[in-house]
Amino acid sequence: ETGVTQTPRHLVMGMTNKKSLKCEQHLGHNAMYWYKQSAKKPLELMFVYNFKEQTENNSVPSRFSPECPNSSHLFLHLHTLQPEDSALYLCASSQDLGSSYEQYFGPGTRLTVT
Amino acid sequence: GQNIDQPTEMTATEGAIVQINCTYQTSGFNGLFWYQQHAGEAPTFLSYNVLDGLEEKGRFSSFLSRSKGYSYLLLKELQMKDSASYLCAVRDSNYQLIWGAGTKLIIKP
């Protein structure tokens, strides 16, 4: 148990659907992250929040929309996705953005866009 | 551009020792991390190096040479449960983590 939970674990959606991914951390951390993990590719950082404020947006298409209502919860709203968006979406948290703080990952949401 | 290189796949025998290498070219350096990821599971933290040298944690050790842009993860007394992907990540000058694609380690009896 890593203290970071994600729901749903699996999601199949059509290109015209709207869905949301949820992440919750029970570790009292201040920073939260969304990553995309595709097969045999490096983890791609999508968004970073620190104390509920977005600090990074790595040129992510607008069809992905993050929301961080408080330091414990993070959402990723999805709409009009493309098949190439099919991947594992991982949420992570860390104590802070400092250099030595490791990130704790949730189990991920396996997304398939049909 | 920023780049992390690690072998795609390695095979080792139960009880043996394996070394997984990672070379990096990043804009600045603020630490290097190793994570383990079992198939279908979340990555979990293994080690952190920010100064040159060897950090030992039980059966796992991690080495760093900043001048060479090089690190390795050493796994001793391999067990079947060590079959997983091992991810190398470097924190750059902007404190952003740059990730390698991971090394899939296969342990054979």
PDB file of N, CA, C and O in Angstrom, chain A residues 35-112:
ATOM      1  N   TYR A  35       1.336  11.548 -14.673  1.00  0.00           N
ATOM      2  CA  TYR A  35       2.245  11.017 -15.680  1.00  0.00           C
ATOM      3  C   TYR A  35       1.462  10.158 -16.663  1.00  0.00           C
ATOM      4  O   TYR A  35       0.476   9.517 -16.316  1.00  0.00           O
ATOM      5  N   LYS A  36       1.997  10.088 -17.888  1.00  0.00           N
ATOM      6  CA  LYS A  36       1.503   9.137 -18.886  1.00  0.00           C
ATOM      7  C   LYS A  36       2.610   8.117 -19.120  1.00  0.00           C
ATOM      8  O   LYS A  36       3.779   8.489 -19.322  1.00  0.00           O
ATOM      9  N   GLN A  37       2.245   6.828 -19.090  1.00  0.00           N
ATOM     10  CA  GLN A  37       3.220   5.769 -19.335  1.00  0.00           C
ATOM     11  C   GLN A  37       2.740   4.909 -20.493  1.00  0.00           C
ATOM     12  O   GLN A  37       1.740   4.212 -20.401  1.00  0.00           O
ATOM     13  N   SER A  38       3.490   4.979 -21.602  1.00  0.00           N
ATOM     14  CA  SER A  38       3.219   4.142 -22.764  1.00  0.00           C
ATOM     15  C   SER A  38       4.268   3.050 -22.824  1.00  0.00           C
ATOM     16  O   SER A  38       5.384   3.226 -22.335  1.00  0.00           O
ATOM     17  N   ALA A  39       3.911   1.943 -23.463  1.00  0.00           N
ATOM     18  CA  ALA A  39       4.804   0.784 -23.513  1.00  0.00           C
ATOM     19  C   ALA A  39       6.171   1.154 -24.086  1.00  0.00           C
ATOM     20  O   ALA A  39       6.262   1.803 -25.122  1.00  0.00           O
ATOM     21  N   LYS A  40       7.208   0.750 -23.368  1.00  0.00           N
ATOM     22  CA  LYS A  40       8.593   0.910 -23.798  1.00  0.00           C
ATOM     23  C   LYS A  40       9.016   2.358 -24.002  1.00  0.00           C
ATOM     24  O   LYS A  40       9.972   2.629 -24.730  1.00  0.00           O
ATOM     25  N   LYS A  41       8.297   3.282 -23.392  1.00  0.00           N
ATOM     26  CA  LYS A  41       8.666   4.693 -23.462  1.00  0.00           C
ATOM     27  C   LYS A  41       8.901   5.226 -22.055  1.00  0.00           C
ATOM     28  O   LYS A  41       8.343   4.690 -21.089  1.00  0.00           O
ATOM     29  N   PRO A  42       9.702   6.287 -21.915  1.00  0.00           N
ATOM     30  CA  PRO A  42       9.874   6.883 -20.585  1.00  0.00           C
ATOM     31  C   PRO A  42       8.571   7.473 -20.064  1.00  0.00           C
ATOM     32  O   PRO A  42       7.701   7.860 -20.848  1.00  0.00           O
ATOM     33  N   LEU A  43       8.484   7.546 -18.764  1.00  0.00           N
ATOM     34  CA  LEU A  43       7.362   8.247 -18.159  1.00  0.00           C
ATOM     35  C   LEU A  43       7.331   9.692 -18.668  1.00  0.00           C
ATOM     36  O   LEU A  43       8.362  10.359 -18.702  1.00  0.00           O
ATOM     37  N   GLU A  44       6.138  10.131 -19.056  1.00  0.00           N
ATOM     38  CA  GLU A  44       5.984  11.504 -19.519  1.00  0.00           C
ATOM     39  C   GLU A  44       5.253  12.311 -18.456  1.00  0.00           C
ATOM     40  O   GLU A  44       4.107  12.005 -18.120  1.00  0.00           O
ATOM     41  N   LEU A  45       5.930  13.324 -17.935  1.00  0.00           N
ATOM     42  CA  LEU A  45       5.286  14.194 -16.954  1.00  0.00           C
ATOM     43  C   LEU A  45       4.272  15.080 -17.666  1.00  0.00           C
ATOM     44  O   LEU A  45       4.584  15.721 -18.669  1.00  0.00           O
ATOM     45  N   MET A  46       3.049  15.099 -17.132  1.00  0.00           N
ATOM     46  CA  MET A  46       1.999  15.908 -17.744  1.00  0.00           C
ATOM     47  C   MET A  46       1.777  17.200 -16.955  1.00  0.00           C
ATOM     48  O   MET A  46       1.817  18.292 -17.509  1.00  0.00           O
ATOM     49  N   PHE A  47       1.486  17.040 -15.662  1.00  0.00           N
ATOM     50  CA  PHE A  47       1.151  18.197 -14.831  1.00  0.00           C
ATOM     51  C   PHE A  47       1.767  18.029 -13.448  1.00  0.00           C
ATOM     52  O   PHE A  47       1.912  16.917 -12.951  1.00  0.00           O
ATOM     53  N   VAL A  48       2.106  19.175 -12.834  1.00  0.00           N
ATOM     54  CA  VAL A  48       2.609  19.189 -11.469  1.00  0.00           C
ATOM     55  C   VAL A  48       1.837  20.229 -10.682  1.00  0.00           C
ATOM     56  O   VAL A  48       1.625  21.357 -11.168  1.00  0.00           O
ATOM     57  N   TYR A  49       1.414  19.863  -9.484  1.00  0.00           N
ATOM     58  CA  TYR A  49       0.773  20.799  -8.567  1.00  0.00           C
ATOM     59  C   TYR A  49       1.556  20.824  -7.271  1.00  0.00           C
ATOM     60  O   TYR A  49       1.977  19.790  -6.766  1.00  0.00           O
ATOM     61  N   ASN A  50       1.751  22.017  -6.723  1.00  0.00           N
ATOM     62  CA  ASN A  50       2.392  22.178  -5.435  1.00  0.00           C
ATOM     63  C   ASN A  50       1.508  23.098  -4.594  1.00  0.00           C
ATOM     64  O   ASN A  50       1.227  24.227  -5.011  1.00  0.00           O
ATOM     65  N   PHE A  51       1.060  22.613  -3.451  1.00  0.00           N
ATOM     66  CA  PHE A  51       0.120  23.369  -2.619  1.00  0.00           C
ATOM     67  C   PHE A  51      -1.072  23.847  -3.456  1.00  0.00           C
ATOM     68  O   PHE A  51      -1.469  25.013  -3.391  1.00  0.00           O
ATOM     69  N   LYS A  52      -1.623  22.942  -4.235  1.00  0.00           N
ATOM     70  CA  LYS A  52      -2.818  23.134  -5.067  1.00  0.00           C
ATOM     71  C   LYS A  52      -2.585  24.030  -6.282  1.00  0.00           C
ATOM     72  O   LYS A  52      -3.499  24.231  -7.079  1.00  0.00           O
ATOM     73  N   GLU A  53      -1.403  24.587  -6.430  1.00  0.00           N
ATOM     74  CA  GLU A  53      -1.129  25.463  -7.563  1.00  0.00           C
ATOM     75  C   GLU A  53      -0.362  24.710  -8.652  1.00  0.00           C
ATOM     76  O   GLU A  53       0.621  24.024  -8.362  1.00  0.00           O
ATOM     77  N   GLN A  54      -0.806  24.885  -9.886  1.00  0.00           N
ATOM     78  CA  GLN A  54      -0.128  24.197 -10.986  1.00  0.00           C
ATOM     79  C   GLN A  54       1.208  24.869 -11.257  1.00  0.00           C
ATOM     80  O   GLN A  54       1.264  26.091 -11.444  1.00  0.00           O
ATOM     81  N   THR A  55       2.264  24.059 -11.265  1.00  0.00           N
ATOM     82  CA  THR A  55       3.597  24.605 -11.499  1.00  0.00           C
ATOM     83  C   THR A  55       4.180  24.150 -12.829  1.00  0.00           C
ATOM     84  O   THR A  55       5.140  24.731 -13.308  1.00  0.00           O
ATOM     85  N   GLU A  56       3.657  23.069 -13.409  1.00  0.00           N
ATOM     86  CA  GLU A  56       4.159  22.572 -14.682  1.00  0.00           C
ATOM     87  C   GLU A  56       2.991  22.127 -15.559  1.00  0.00           C
ATOM     88  O   GLU A  56       2.026  21.542 -15.072  1.00  0.00           O
ATOM     89  N   ASN A  57       3.115  22.431 -16.826  1.00  0.00           N
ATOM     90  CA  ASN A  57       2.183  21.913 -17.828  1.00  0.00           C
ATOM     91  C   ASN A  57       3.025  21.644 -19.054  1.00  0.00           C
ATOM     92  O   ASN A  57       3.363  22.557 -19.801  1.00  0.00           O
ATOM     93  N   ASN A  58       3.430  20.394 -19.212  1.00  0.00           N
ATOM     94  CA  ASN A  58       4.416  20.072 -20.230  1.00  0.00           C
ATOM     95  C   ASN A  58       3.794  19.923 -21.613  1.00  0.00           C
ATOM     96  O   ASN A  58       3.779  18.840 -22.185  1.00  0.00           O
ATOM     97  N   SER A  59       3.278  21.029 -22.146  1.00  0.00           N
ATOM     98  CA  SER A  59       2.739  21.030 -23.509  1.00  0.00           C
ATOM     99  C   SER A  59       1.727  19.916 -23.717  1.00  0.00           C
ATOM    100  O   SER A  59       1.755  19.230 -24.736  1.00  0.00           O
ATOM    101  N   VAL A  60       0.860  19.751 -22.744  1.00  0.00           N
ATOM    102  CA  VAL A  60      -0.155  18.701 -22.839  1.00  0.00           C
ATOM    103  C   VAL A  60      -1.352  19.243 -23.616  1.00  0.00           C
ATOM    104  O   VAL A  60      -1.786  20.375 -23.386  1.00  0.00           O
ATOM    105  N   PRO A  61      -1.900  18.436 -24.541  1.00  0.00           N
ATOM    106  CA  PRO A  61      -3.083  18.906 -25.305  1.00  0.00           C
ATOM    107  C   PRO A  61      -4.238  19.279 -24.389  1.00  0.00           C
ATOM    108  O   PRO A  61      -4.415  18.693 -23.313  1.00  0.00           O
ATOM    109  N   SER A  62      -5.036  20.217 -24.854  1.00  0.00           N
ATOM    110  CA  SER A  62      -6.125  20.746 -24.018  1.00  0.00           C
ATOM    111  C   SER A  62      -7.234  19.728 -23.773  1.00  0.00           C
ATOM    112  O   SER A  62      -8.114  19.961 -22.936  1.00  0.00           O
ATOM    113  N   ARG A  63      -7.206  18.600 -24.475  1.00  0.00           N
ATOM    114  CA  ARG A  63      -8.213  17.573 -24.209  1.00  0.00           C
ATOM    115  C   ARG A  63      -7.972  16.896 -22.852  1.00  0.00           C
ATOM    116  O   ARG A  63      -8.813  16.132 -22.371  1.00  0.00           O
ATOM    117  N   PHE A  64      -6.825  17.185 -22.243  1.00  0.00           N
ATOM    118  CA  PHE A  64      -6.537  16.761 -20.875  1.00  0.00           C
ATOM    119  C   PHE A  64      -6.603  18.004 -19.984  1.00  0.00           C
ATOM    120  O   PHE A  64      -5.863  18.964 -20.200  1.00  0.00           O
ATOM    121  N   SER A  65      -7.443  17.957 -18.959  1.00  0.00           N
ATOM    122  CA  SER A  65      -7.636  19.120 -18.105  1.00  0.00           C
ATOM    123  C   SER A  65      -7.501  18.701 -16.647  1.00  0.00           C
ATOM    124  O   SER A  65      -8.327  17.951 -16.133  1.00  0.00           O
ATOM    125  N   PRO A  66      -6.461  19.175 -15.941  1.00  0.00           N
ATOM    126  CA  PRO A  66      -6.290  18.794 -14.546  1.00  0.00           C
ATOM    127  C   PRO A  66      -7.076  19.698 -13.604  1.00  0.00           C
ATOM    128  O   PRO A  66      -7.428  20.825 -13.936  1.00  0.00           O
ATOM    129  N   GLU A  67      -7.324  19.139 -12.419  1.00  0.00           N
ATOM    130  CA  GLU A  67      -7.974  19.918 -11.365  1.00  0.00           C
ATOM    131  C   GLU A  67      -7.429  19.453 -10.034  1.00  0.00           C
ATOM    132  O   GLU A  67      -7.334  18.251  -9.783  1.00  0.00           O
ATOM    133  N   CYS A  68      -7.070  20.383  -9.178  1.00  0.00           N
ATOM    134  CA  CYS A  68      -6.526  20.049  -7.865  1.00  0.00           C
ATOM    135  C   CYS A  68      -7.255  20.870  -6.812  1.00  0.00           C
ATOM    136  O   CYS A  68      -6.825  21.980  -6.475  1.00  0.00           O
ATOM    137  N   PRO A  69      -8.358  20.356  -6.270  1.00  0.00           N
ATOM    138  CA  PRO A  69      -9.154  21.130  -5.306  1.00  0.00           C
ATOM    139  C   PRO A  69      -8.473  21.311  -3.954  1.00  0.00           C
ATOM    140  O   PRO A  69      -8.752  22.283  -3.257  1.00  0.00           O
ATOM    141  N   ASN A  70      -7.593  20.386  -3.593  1.00  0.00           N
ATOM    142  CA  ASN A  70      -6.833  20.504  -2.341  1.00  0.00           C
ATOM    143  C   ASN A  70      -5.588  19.636  -2.464  1.00  0.00           C
ATOM    144  O   ASN A  70      -5.421  18.918  -3.450  1.00  0.00           O
ATOM    145  N   SER A  71      -4.736  19.680  -1.470  1.00  0.00           N
ATOM    146  CA  SER A  71      -3.435  18.989  -1.584  1.00  0.00           C
ATOM    147  C   SER A  71      -3.564  17.474  -1.605  1.00  0.00           C
ATOM    148  O   SER A  71      -2.598  16.790  -1.920  1.00  0.00           O
ATOM    149  N   SER A  72      -4.725  16.933  -1.265  1.00  0.00           N
ATOM    150  CA  SER A  72      -4.892  15.487  -1.201  1.00  0.00           C
ATOM    151  C   SER A  72      -5.546  14.890  -2.436  1.00  0.00           C
ATOM    152  O   SER A  72      -5.512  13.675  -2.617  1.00  0.00           O
ATOM    153  N   HIS A  73      -6.174  15.718  -3.253  1.00  0.00           N
ATOM    154  CA  HIS A  73      -6.943  15.209  -4.380  1.00  0.00           C
ATOM    155  C   HIS A  73      -6.480  15.828  -5.692  1.00  0.00           C
ATOM    156  O   HIS A  73      -6.208  17.025  -5.769  1.00  0.00           O
ATOM    157  N   LEU A  74      -6.461  14.996  -6.714  1.00  0.00           N
ATOM    158  CA  LEU A  74      -6.075  15.443  -8.050  1.00  0.00           C
ATOM    159  C   LEU A  74      -6.964  14.722  -9.053  1.00  0.00           C
ATOM    160  O   LEU A  74      -7.197  13.520  -8.942  1.00  0.00           O
ATOM    161  N   PHE A  75      -7.460  15.482 -10.020  1.00  0.00           N
ATOM    162  CA  PHE A  75      -8.307  14.899 -11.054  1.00  0.00           C
ATOM    163  C   PHE A  75      -7.680  15.173 -12.424  1.00  0.00           C
ATOM    164  O   PHE A  75      -6.944  16.143 -12.616  1.00  0.00           O
ATOM    165  N   LEU A  76      -8.000  14.294 -13.363  1.00  0.00           N
ATOM    166  CA  LEU A  76      -7.639  14.525 -14.760  1.00  0.00           C
ATOM    167  C   LEU A  76      -8.907  14.328 -15.574  1.00  0.00           C
ATOM    168  O   LEU A  76      -9.424  13.215 -15.679  1.00  0.00           O
ATOM    169  N   HIS A  77      -9.424  15.436 -16.115  1.00  0.00           N
ATOM    170  CA  HIS A  77     -10.641  15.391 -16.909  1.00  0.00           C
ATOM    171  C   HIS A  77     -10.275  15.151 -18.373  1.00  0.00           C
ATOM    172  O   HIS A  77      -9.371  15.804 -18.913  1.00  0.00           O
ATOM    173  N   LEU A  78     -10.991  14.215 -18.974  1.00  0.00           N
ATOM    174  CA  LEU A  78     -10.680  13.775 -20.332  1.00  0.00           C
ATOM    175  C   LEU A  78     -11.860  14.052 -21.261  1.00  0.00           C
ATOM    176  O   LEU A  78     -13.007  13.756 -20.897  1.00  0.00           O
ATOM    177  N   HIS A  79     -11.584  14.584 -22.441  1.00  0.00           N
ATOM    178  CA  HIS A  79     -12.671  14.759 -23.421  1.00  0.00           C
ATOM    179  C   HIS A  79     -12.113  14.753 -24.829  1.00  0.00           C
ATOM    180  O   HIS A  79     -11.022  15.247 -25.084  1.00  0.00           O
ATOM    181  N   THR A  80     -12.879  14.173 -25.728  1.00  0.00           N
ATOM    182  CA  THR A  80     -12.526  14.027 -27.151  1.00  0.00           C
ATOM    183  C   THR A  80     -11.113  13.519 -27.316  1.00  0.00           C
ATOM    184  O   THR A  80     -10.263  14.120 -28.001  1.00  0.00           O
ATOM    185  N   LEU A  81     -10.819  12.394 -26.641  1.00  0.00           N
ATOM    186  CA  LEU A  81      -9.483  11.819 -26.731  1.00  0.00           C
ATOM    187  C   LEU A  81      -9.260  11.112 -28.068  1.00  0.00           C
ATOM    188  O   LEU A  81     -10.221  10.824 -28.800  1.00  0.00           O
ATOM    189  N   GLN A  82      -7.990  10.820 -28.349  1.00  0.00           N
ATOM    190  CA  GLN A  82      -7.583  10.124 -29.550  1.00  0.00           C
ATOM    191  C   GLN A  82      -7.076   8.727 -29.184  1.00  0.00           C
ATOM    192  O   GLN A  82      -6.633   8.501 -28.052  1.00  0.00           O
ATOM    193  N   PRO A  83      -7.099   7.797 -30.120  1.00  0.00           N
ATOM    194  CA  PRO A  83      -6.591   6.440 -29.822  1.00  0.00           C
ATOM    195  C   PRO A  83      -5.161   6.443 -29.284  1.00  0.00           C
ATOM    196  O   PRO A  83      -4.818   5.611 -28.436  1.00  0.00           O
ATOM    197  N   GLU A  84      -4.331   7.385 -29.728  1.00  0.00           N
ATOM    198  CA  GLU A  84      -2.937   7.422 -29.251  1.00  0.00           C
ATOM    199  C   GLU A  84      -2.823   7.869 -27.795  1.00  0.00           C
ATOM    200  O   GLU A  84      -1.730   7.832 -27.204  1.00  0.00           O
ATOM    201  N   ASP A  85      -3.942   8.285 -27.209  1.00  0.00           N
ATOM    202  CA  ASP A  85      -3.950   8.633 -25.789  1.00  0.00           C
ATOM    203  C   ASP A  85      -4.093   7.399 -24.902  1.00  0.00           C
ATOM    204  O   ASP A  85      -4.011   7.506 -23.673  1.00  0.00           O
ATOM    205  N   SER A  86      -4.324   6.253 -25.510  1.00  0.00           N
ATOM    206  CA  SER A  86      -4.406   4.999 -24.742  1.00  0.00           C
ATOM    207  C   SER A  86      -3.060   4.748 -24.075  1.00  0.00           C
ATOM    208  O   SER A  86      -2.019   4.730 -24.733  1.00  0.00           O
ATOM    209  N   ALA A  87      -3.086   4.579 -22.758  1.00  0.00           N
ATOM    210  CA  ALA A  87      -1.844   4.420 -21.988  1.00  0.00           C
ATOM    211  C   ALA A  87      -2.210   4.165 -20.536  1.00  0.00           C
ATOM    212  O   ALA A  87      -3.388   4.131 -20.163  1.00  0.00           O
ATOM    213  N   LEU A  88      -1.176   4.008 -19.721  1.00  0.00           N
ATOM    214  CA  LEU A  88      -1.352   3.940 -18.268  1.00  0.00           C
ATOM    215  C   LEU A  88      -1.131   5.345 -17.719  1.00  0.00           C
ATOM    216  O   LEU A  88      -0.100   5.959 -17.994  1.00  0.00           O
ATOM    217  N   TYR A  89      -2.096   5.862 -16.973  1.00  0.00           N
ATOM    218  CA  TYR A  89      -1.970   7.187 -16.381  1.00  0.00           C
ATOM    219  C   TYR A  89      -1.693   7.028 -14.892  1.00  0.00           C
ATOM    220  O   TYR A  89      -2.493   6.470 -14.150  1.00  0.00           O
ATOM    221  N   LEU A  90      -0.545   7.531 -14.506  1.00  0.00           N
ATOM    222  CA  LEU A  90      -0.084   7.379 -13.131  1.00  0.00           C
ATOM    223  C   LEU A  90      -0.148   8.715 -12.398  1.00  0.00           C
ATOM    224  O   LEU A  90       0.255   9.745 -12.920  1.00  0.00           O
ATOM    225  N   CYS A  91      -0.624   8.636 -11.178  1.00  0.00           N
ATOM    226  CA  CYS A  91      -0.603   9.787 -10.281  1.00  0.00           C
ATOM    227  C   CYS A  91       0.514   9.549  -9.261  1.00  0.00           C
ATOM    228  O   CYS A  91       0.788   8.405  -8.881  1.00  0.00           O
ATOM    229  N   ALA A  92       1.171  10.599  -8.838  1.00  0.00           N
ATOM    230  CA  ALA A  92       2.219  10.479  -7.825  1.00  0.00           C
ATOM    231  C   ALA A  92       2.161  11.675  -6.890  1.00  0.00           C
ATOM    232  O   ALA A  92       1.593  12.723  -7.231  1.00  0.00           O
ATOM    233  N   SER A  93       2.736  11.508  -5.715  1.00  0.00           N
ATOM    234  CA  SER A  93       2.851  12.636  -4.784  1.00  0.00           C
ATOM    235  C   SER A  93       4.227  12.606  -4.153  1.00  0.00           C
ATOM    236  O   SER A  93       4.909  11.578  -4.138  1.00  0.00           O
ATOM    237  N   SER A  94       4.652  13.763  -3.648  1.00  0.00           N
ATOM    238  CA  SER A  94       5.906  13.856  -2.909  1.00  0.00           C
ATOM    239  C   SER A  94       5.735  14.910  -1.823  1.00  0.00           C
ATOM    240  O   SER A  94       4.851  15.772  -1.907  1.00  0.00           O
ATOM    241  N   GLN A  95       6.611  14.818  -0.822  1.00  0.00           N
ATOM    242  CA  GLN A  95       6.510  15.746   0.299  1.00  0.00           C
ATOM    243  C   GLN A  95       6.505  17.195  -0.192  1.00  0.00           C
ATOM    244  O   GLN A  95       5.724  18.027   0.247  1.00  0.00           O
ATOM    245  N   ASP A  96       7.402  17.448  -1.142  1.00  0.00           N
ATOM    246  CA  ASP A  96       7.536  18.790  -1.694  1.00  0.00           C
ATOM    247  C   ASP A  96       8.226  18.661  -3.041  1.00  0.00           C
ATOM    248  O   ASP A  96       8.421  17.551  -3.531  1.00  0.00           O
ATOM    249  N   LEU A  97       8.604  19.773  -3.651  1.00  0.00           N
ATOM    250  CA  LEU A  97       9.288  19.716  -4.940  1.00  0.00           C
ATOM    251  C   LEU A  97      10.799  19.661  -4.773  1.00  0.00           C
ATOM    252  O   LEU A  97      11.521  19.710  -5.741  1.00  0.00           O
ATOM    253  N   GLY A  98      11.305  19.576  -3.552  1.00  0.00           N
ATOM    254  CA  GLY A  98      12.731  19.553  -3.308  1.00  0.00           C
ATOM    255  C   GLY A  98      13.435  18.379  -3.954  1.00  0.00           C
ATOM    256  O   GLY A  98      12.829  17.363  -4.277  1.00  0.00           O
ATOM    257  N   SER A  99      14.740  18.519  -4.141  1.00  0.00           N
ATOM    258  CA  SER A  99      15.489  17.571  -4.963  1.00  0.00           C
ATOM    259  C   SER A  99      15.550  16.164  -4.397  1.00  0.00           C
ATOM    260  O   SER A  99      15.574  15.199  -5.149  1.00  0.00           O
ATOM    261  N   SER A 100      15.565  15.996  -3.090  1.00  0.00           N
ATOM    262  CA  SER A 100      15.761  14.661  -2.524  1.00  0.00           C
ATOM    263  C   SER A 100      14.466  13.901  -2.277  1.00  0.00           C
ATOM    264  O   SER A 100      14.497  12.737  -1.900  1.00  0.00           O
ATOM    265  N   TYR A 101      13.340  14.547  -2.485  1.00  0.00           N
ATOM    266  CA  TYR A 101      12.075  13.889  -2.143  1.00  0.00           C
ATOM    267  C   TYR A 101      11.664  12.917  -3.228  1.00  0.00           C
ATOM    268  O   TYR A 101      11.457  13.304  -4.377  1.00  0.00           O
ATOM    269  N   GLU A 102      11.516  11.636  -2.833  1.00  0.00           N
ATOM    270  CA  GLU A 102      11.058  10.655  -3.793  1.00  0.00           C
ATOM    271  C   GLU A 102       9.559  10.806  -4.009  1.00  0.00           C
ATOM    272  O   GLU A 102       8.851  11.378  -3.180  1.00  0.00           O
ATOM    273  N   GLN A 103       9.116  10.280  -5.133  1.00  0.00           N
ATOM    274  CA  GLN A 103       7.699  10.315  -5.454  1.00  0.00           C
ATOM    275  C   GLN A 103       7.058   8.965  -5.150  1.00  0.00           C
ATOM    276  O   GLN A 103       7.661   7.922  -5.370  1.00  0.00           O
ATOM    277  N   TYR A 104       5.844   9.028  -4.641  1.00  0.00           N
ATOM    278  CA  TYR A 104       5.063   7.833  -4.351  1.00  0.00           C
ATOM    279  C   TYR A 104       3.967   7.745  -5.403  1.00  0.00           C
ATOM    280  O   TYR A 104       3.211   8.702  -5.593  1.00  0.00           O
ATOM    281  N   PHE A 105       3.890   6.585  -6.047  1.00  0.00           N
ATOM    282  CA  PHE A 105       2.973   6.427  -7.164  1.00  0.00           C
ATOM    283  C   PHE A 105       1.722   5.653  -6.771  1.00  0.00           C
ATOM    284  O   PHE A 105       1.765   4.749  -5.935  1.00  0.00           O
ATOM    285  N   GLY A 106       0.624   6.012  -7.426  1.00  0.00           N
ATOM    286  CA  GLY A 106      -0.578   5.199  -7.354  1.00  0.00           C
ATOM    287  C   GLY A 106      -0.486   4.051  -8.351  1.00  0.00           C
ATOM    288  O   GLY A 106       0.450   3.995  -9.151  1.00  0.00           O
ATOM    289  N   PRO A 107      -1.470   3.135  -8.318  1.00  0.00           N
ATOM    290  CA  PRO A 107      -1.430   1.955  -9.178  1.00  0.00           C
ATOM    291  C   PRO A 107      -1.744   2.251 -10.638  1.00  0.00           C
ATOM    292  O   PRO A 107      -1.508   1.408 -11.501  1.00  0.00           O
ATOM    293  N   GLY A 108      -2.243   3.451 -10.927  1.00  0.00           N
ATOM    294  CA  GLY A 108      -2.495   3.822 -12.306  1.00  0.00           C
ATOM    295  C   GLY A 108      -3.899   3.500 -12.787  1.00  0.00           C
ATOM    296  O   GLY A 108      -4.603   2.659 -12.219  1.00  0.00           O
ATOM    297  N   THR A 109      -4.286   4.198 -13.844  1.00  0.00           N
ATOM    298  CA  THR A 109      -5.526   3.905 -14.571  1.00  0.00           C
ATOM    299  C   THR A 109      -5.134   3.492 -15.984  1.00  0.00           C
ATOM    300  O   THR A 109      -4.467   4.253 -16.697  1.00  0.00           O
ATOM    301  N   ARG A 110      -5.519   2.276 -16.359  1.00  0.00           N
ATOM    302  CA  ARG A 110      -5.248   1.795 -17.723  1.00  0.00           C
ATOM    303  C   ARG A 110      -6.364   2.310 -18.622  1.00  0.00           C
ATOM    304  O   ARG A 110      -7.508   1.885 -18.501  1.00  0.00           O
ATOM    305  N   LEU A 111      -6.039   3.256 -19.497  1.00  0.00           N
ATOM    306  CA  LEU A 111      -7.023   3.897 -20.359  1.00  0.00           C
ATOM    307  C   LEU A 111      -6.933   3.356 -21.773  1.00  0.00           C
ATOM    308  O   LEU A 111      -5.833   3.309 -22.361  1.00  0.00           O
ATOM    309  N   THR A 112      -8.072   2.967 -22.321  1.00  0.00           N
ATOM    310  CA  THR A 112      -8.156   2.550 -23.718  1.00  0.00           C
ATOM    311  C   THR A 112      -9.174   3.428 -24.416  1.00  0.00           C
ATOM    312  O   THR A 112     -10.320   3.540 -23.974  1.00  0.00           O
TER     313      THR A 112
END
